[in-house]
Short mmCIF file of C-alpha atoms in Angstrom, two decimals:
data_model
loop_
_atom_site.label_atom_id
_atom_site.label_comp_id
_atom_site.label_asym_id
_atom_site.label_seq_id
_atom_site.Cartn_x
_atom_site.Cartn_y
_atom_site.Cartn_z
CA MET A 1 0.52 -0.41 -0.05
CA ASP A 2 1.08 3.49 -1.00
CA ALA A 3 1.67 5.90 1.72
CA LEU A 4 2.34 9.89 2.27
CA ALA A 5 4.52 11.43 2.94
CA PRO A 6 4.17 14.64 5.62
CA SER A 7 4.88 17.59 4.91
CA SER A 8 7.97 19.45 6.70
CA GLY A 9 5.87 23.15 5.90
CA PRO A 10 3.32 24.86 7.42
CA VAL A 11 -0.01 23.28 3.89
CA PRO A 12 -1.47 26.09 2.47
CA SER A 13 -5.18 26.89 3.04
CA PRO A 14 -6.58 26.42 -0.91
CA GLY A 15 -8.02 31.08 -0.26
CA THR A 16 -4.42 31.43 -0.10
CA SER A 17 -3.14 29.54 -2.91
CA LYS A 18 -5.76 31.57 -5.78
CA GLN A 19 -4.95 34.41 -4.37
CA ALA A 20 -1.06 33.75 -5.30
CA GLY A 21 -2.59 32.39 -8.81
CA ARG A 22 -4.37 35.60 -9.25
CA SER A 23 -1.61 37.34 -8.13
CA GLY A 24 0.40 36.19 -10.77
CA ASN A 25 -1.72 36.14 -14.16
CA ILE A 26 -2.56 40.27 -13.20
CA ARG A 27 1.45 40.36 -12.36
CA ASP A 28 2.07 38.74 -15.74
CA TRP A 29 -1.00 40.73 -17.29
CA LEU A 30 0.57 44.03 -16.21
CA VAL A 31 4.46 42.59 -17.31
CA THR A 32 2.69 41.26 -20.38
CA LEU A 33 1.19 44.90 -21.20
CA LEU A 34 4.53 46.91 -20.51
CA ILE A 35 6.18 44.99 -22.61
CA ALA A 36 3.20 46.36 -25.62
CA MET A 37 3.61 49.59 -24.80
CA ILE A 38 7.39 49.82 -25.00
CA VAL A 39 6.66 47.80 -27.98
CA LEU A 40 4.23 50.76 -29.64
CA LEU A 41 6.03 53.87 -28.76
CA LEU A 42 9.50 52.68 -29.61
CA LEU A 43 7.16 51.46 -33.68
CA ASN A 44 5.98 54.40 -32.60
CA LEU A 45 9.07 56.63 -33.00
CA PHE A 46 11.01 55.05 -35.25
CA VAL A 47 8.69 53.29 -38.26
CA PHE A 48 5.11 54.73 -37.91
CA ASN A 49 3.26 57.45 -36.55
CA LEU A 50 -0.18 58.08 -36.58
CA SER A 51 -2.09 61.83 -37.68
CA THR A 52 -4.89 63.71 -38.04
CA VAL A 53 -6.09 65.83 -40.75
CA ARG A 54 -7.04 69.60 -40.14
CA GLY A 55 -8.06 72.24 -43.29
CA HIS A 56 -9.29 71.01 -46.15
CA SER A 57 -6.42 71.29 -48.33
CA MET A 58 -5.67 67.77 -49.38
CA GLN A 59 -9.50 67.53 -50.44
CA PRO A 60 -10.29 66.06 -52.23
CA THR A 61 -7.80 62.75 -51.53
CA LEU A 62 -7.56 63.77 -47.53
CA MET A 63 -10.92 64.85 -45.67
CA GLU A 64 -10.77 66.52 -42.88
CA SER A 65 -10.23 64.85 -39.60
CA GLN A 66 -9.85 61.65 -41.08
CA HIS A 67 -7.25 59.81 -39.32
CA LEU A 68 -3.77 58.47 -41.26
CA LEU A 69 -1.02 55.95 -40.68
CA VAL A 70 2.07 57.35 -41.67
CA ASN A 71 5.26 55.30 -41.94
CA LYS A 72 8.54 56.83 -41.24
CA LEU A 73 11.26 54.75 -42.08
CA VAL A 74 10.36 55.01 -46.49
CA TYR A 75 13.00 57.53 -47.03
CA ASN A 76 15.48 55.98 -44.98
CA PHE A 77 15.29 53.57 -48.25
CA HIS A 78 14.68 56.41 -50.81
CA ASP A 79 13.36 59.72 -52.07
CA PRO A 80 10.58 60.95 -51.42
CA GLY A 81 9.03 60.43 -55.43
CA ARG A 82 7.31 62.74 -57.73
CA GLY A 83 2.91 61.80 -56.39
CA ASP A 84 3.22 61.14 -52.71
CA ILE A 85 1.34 62.11 -50.04
CA VAL A 86 4.16 63.67 -46.82
CA ILE A 87 3.56 65.13 -44.26
CA LEU A 88 6.45 67.51 -43.35
CA LYS A 89 7.09 70.81 -40.35
CA ASP A 90 5.54 73.37 -40.73
CA PRO A 91 8.13 76.08 -41.99
CA ASP A 92 6.62 78.71 -40.40
CA SER A 93 5.86 77.16 -37.12
CA LYS A 94 8.34 77.26 -33.75
CA PRO A 95 10.96 75.19 -32.91
CA THR A 96 9.54 74.95 -29.15
CA SER A 97 5.57 74.14 -30.31
CA PRO A 98 6.22 72.29 -33.96
CA ARG A 99 3.11 71.66 -36.32
CA PHE A 100 3.26 70.03 -39.25
CA LEU A 101 1.76 70.17 -42.60
CA VAL A 102 0.34 66.90 -44.84
CA LYS A 103 0.64 67.92 -48.78
CA ARG A 104 1.50 65.36 -52.41
CA VAL A 105 5.00 65.57 -53.22
CA ILE A 106 5.12 67.74 -57.36
CA GLY A 107 8.90 68.98 -58.09
CA THR A 108 12.20 66.41 -57.38
CA PRO A 109 15.84 68.15 -56.87
CA GLY A 110 16.33 69.49 -60.98
CA ASP A 111 12.24 69.63 -61.15
CA VAL A 112 12.04 72.61 -63.04
CA ILE A 113 8.30 73.57 -61.59
CA ARG A 114 6.12 76.97 -63.28
CA VAL A 115 1.72 77.36 -63.51
CA GLU A 116 1.01 79.00 -66.36
CA HIS A 117 -3.38 80.04 -67.85
CA ASN A 118 -4.44 78.02 -64.52
CA LEU A 119 -2.47 74.42 -65.65
CA LEU A 120 0.49 73.00 -63.26
CA TYR A 121 3.72 72.37 -65.69
CA VAL A 122 6.69 70.26 -64.29
CA ASN A 123 10.08 69.88 -66.28
CA GLY A 124 7.90 71.72 -69.34
CA GLU A 125 4.56 68.84 -69.01
CA LEU A 126 1.50 69.58 -68.48
CA LEU A 127 1.36 67.30 -64.75
CA ASN A 128 -1.51 65.08 -65.45
CA GLU A 129 -3.54 64.87 -61.63
CA PRO A 130 -5.71 62.56 -60.87
CA TYR A 131 -6.45 63.23 -57.46
CA THR A 132 -7.49 66.69 -57.85
CA SER A 133 -10.71 67.80 -58.84
CA SER A 134 -9.87 72.01 -59.66
CA ARG A 135 -6.76 73.71 -61.92
CA VAL A 136 -5.24 75.95 -59.98
CA GLU A 137 -5.89 79.03 -58.94
CA ASP A 138 -4.02 81.60 -57.69
CA GLY A 139 -2.03 82.52 -60.94
CA ASP A 140 0.73 82.15 -62.42
CA TYR A 141 3.59 80.83 -60.65
CA GLY A 142 7.66 80.61 -61.85
CA PRO A 143 9.17 79.34 -63.13
CA PHE A 144 10.66 78.07 -60.16
CA THR A 145 13.65 74.59 -60.12
CA VAL A 146 13.34 72.70 -56.68
CA GLU A 147 17.18 73.24 -55.44
CA PRO A 148 19.37 69.54 -54.80
CA GLY A 149 18.01 67.94 -51.19
CA HIS A 150 14.50 69.45 -51.09
CA PHE A 151 11.26 69.23 -52.63
CA PHE A 152 8.29 71.31 -53.80
CA VAL A 153 4.97 70.42 -52.59
CA MET A 154 1.85 70.87 -52.78
CA GLY A 155 -2.60 70.57 -52.08
CA ASP A 156 -4.33 68.73 -54.15
CA ASN A 157 -7.33 72.07 -53.64
CA ARG A 158 -5.57 73.80 -56.23
CA HIS A 159 -8.57 76.51 -55.40
CA THR A 160 -7.94 80.16 -54.41
CA ALA A 161 -5.52 80.25 -51.33
CA ALA A 162 -7.09 76.49 -50.16
CA SER A 163 -3.05 75.41 -49.49
CA LYS A 164 -0.52 76.78 -47.83
CA ASP A 165 2.29 75.05 -49.85
CA SER A 166 5.39 75.24 -51.69
CA ARG A 167 4.69 78.28 -53.48
CA TYR A 168 4.93 80.49 -50.16
CA PHE A 169 7.29 79.02 -48.42
CA GLY A 170 9.73 77.49 -50.83
CA SER A 171 11.17 73.99 -50.93
CA ILE A 172 10.90 71.70 -48.37
CA LYS A 173 14.62 70.13 -47.45
CA ALA A 174 14.32 66.53 -47.73
CA GLN A 175 15.31 66.21 -43.67
CA ASP A 176 11.50 68.56 -42.76
CA LEU A 177 9.28 65.65 -44.75
CA LEU A 178 8.82 63.11 -42.15
CA GLY A 179 7.08 60.64 -43.55
CA ARG A 180 4.83 59.23 -45.98
CA ALA A 181 1.10 58.22 -45.64
CA GLU A 182 0.59 55.36 -46.33
CA PHE A 183 -3.31 54.15 -45.64
CA ILE A 184 -6.61 55.86 -44.21
CA PHE A 185 -7.61 54.78 -40.66
CA TRP A 186 -10.42 56.11 -39.16
CA PRO A 187 -13.01 57.00 -39.61
CA ILE A 188 -13.67 52.65 -40.64
CA SER A 189 -16.08 53.31 -43.52
CA GLU A 190 -13.33 55.19 -45.02
CA TRP A 191 -10.31 53.21 -44.78
CA LYS A 192 -7.71 53.16 -48.07
CA TRP A 193 -4.63 52.76 -49.15
CA LEU A 194 -2.33 56.24 -50.55
#
């Protein structure tokens, strides 16, 4: 017949072992939550950012209050291309309280930008812009040659005074481009890749 050896320590009451199990589960849950928050923070700092559209300068492509997923790594591997929707530091904002703009890349280094008779030309060619529903209403501009390491950006809304862009503040340094808008993630009914 099998016999049980006597216990050398105190026998835990059933309530004590349940409490120890619960506190272990809570601790595991908190550690998991903390790790997830650290991973999300690191991803937000180095890989992606979330941005909210303010204003109407990118209509009809982007609407006020839409939320965007911004790829912060993409320009570490290649330069912005014509047509990219980018997030940039507002050149008129203070370093202590930076503001950001969302615009479309129209010109890359060396490109010659010109607006004539409400039409946009890049390097002497009329730019095909299926993403905008209006001609440039702010009058003639240029010619303007984009400097090395700079980009010329405009809003998709070309109505009079609708967009504060490179026509007003000049070209943007590459290091002032924070990333490329990749996806509209809010509201859910408007999900789409850009």
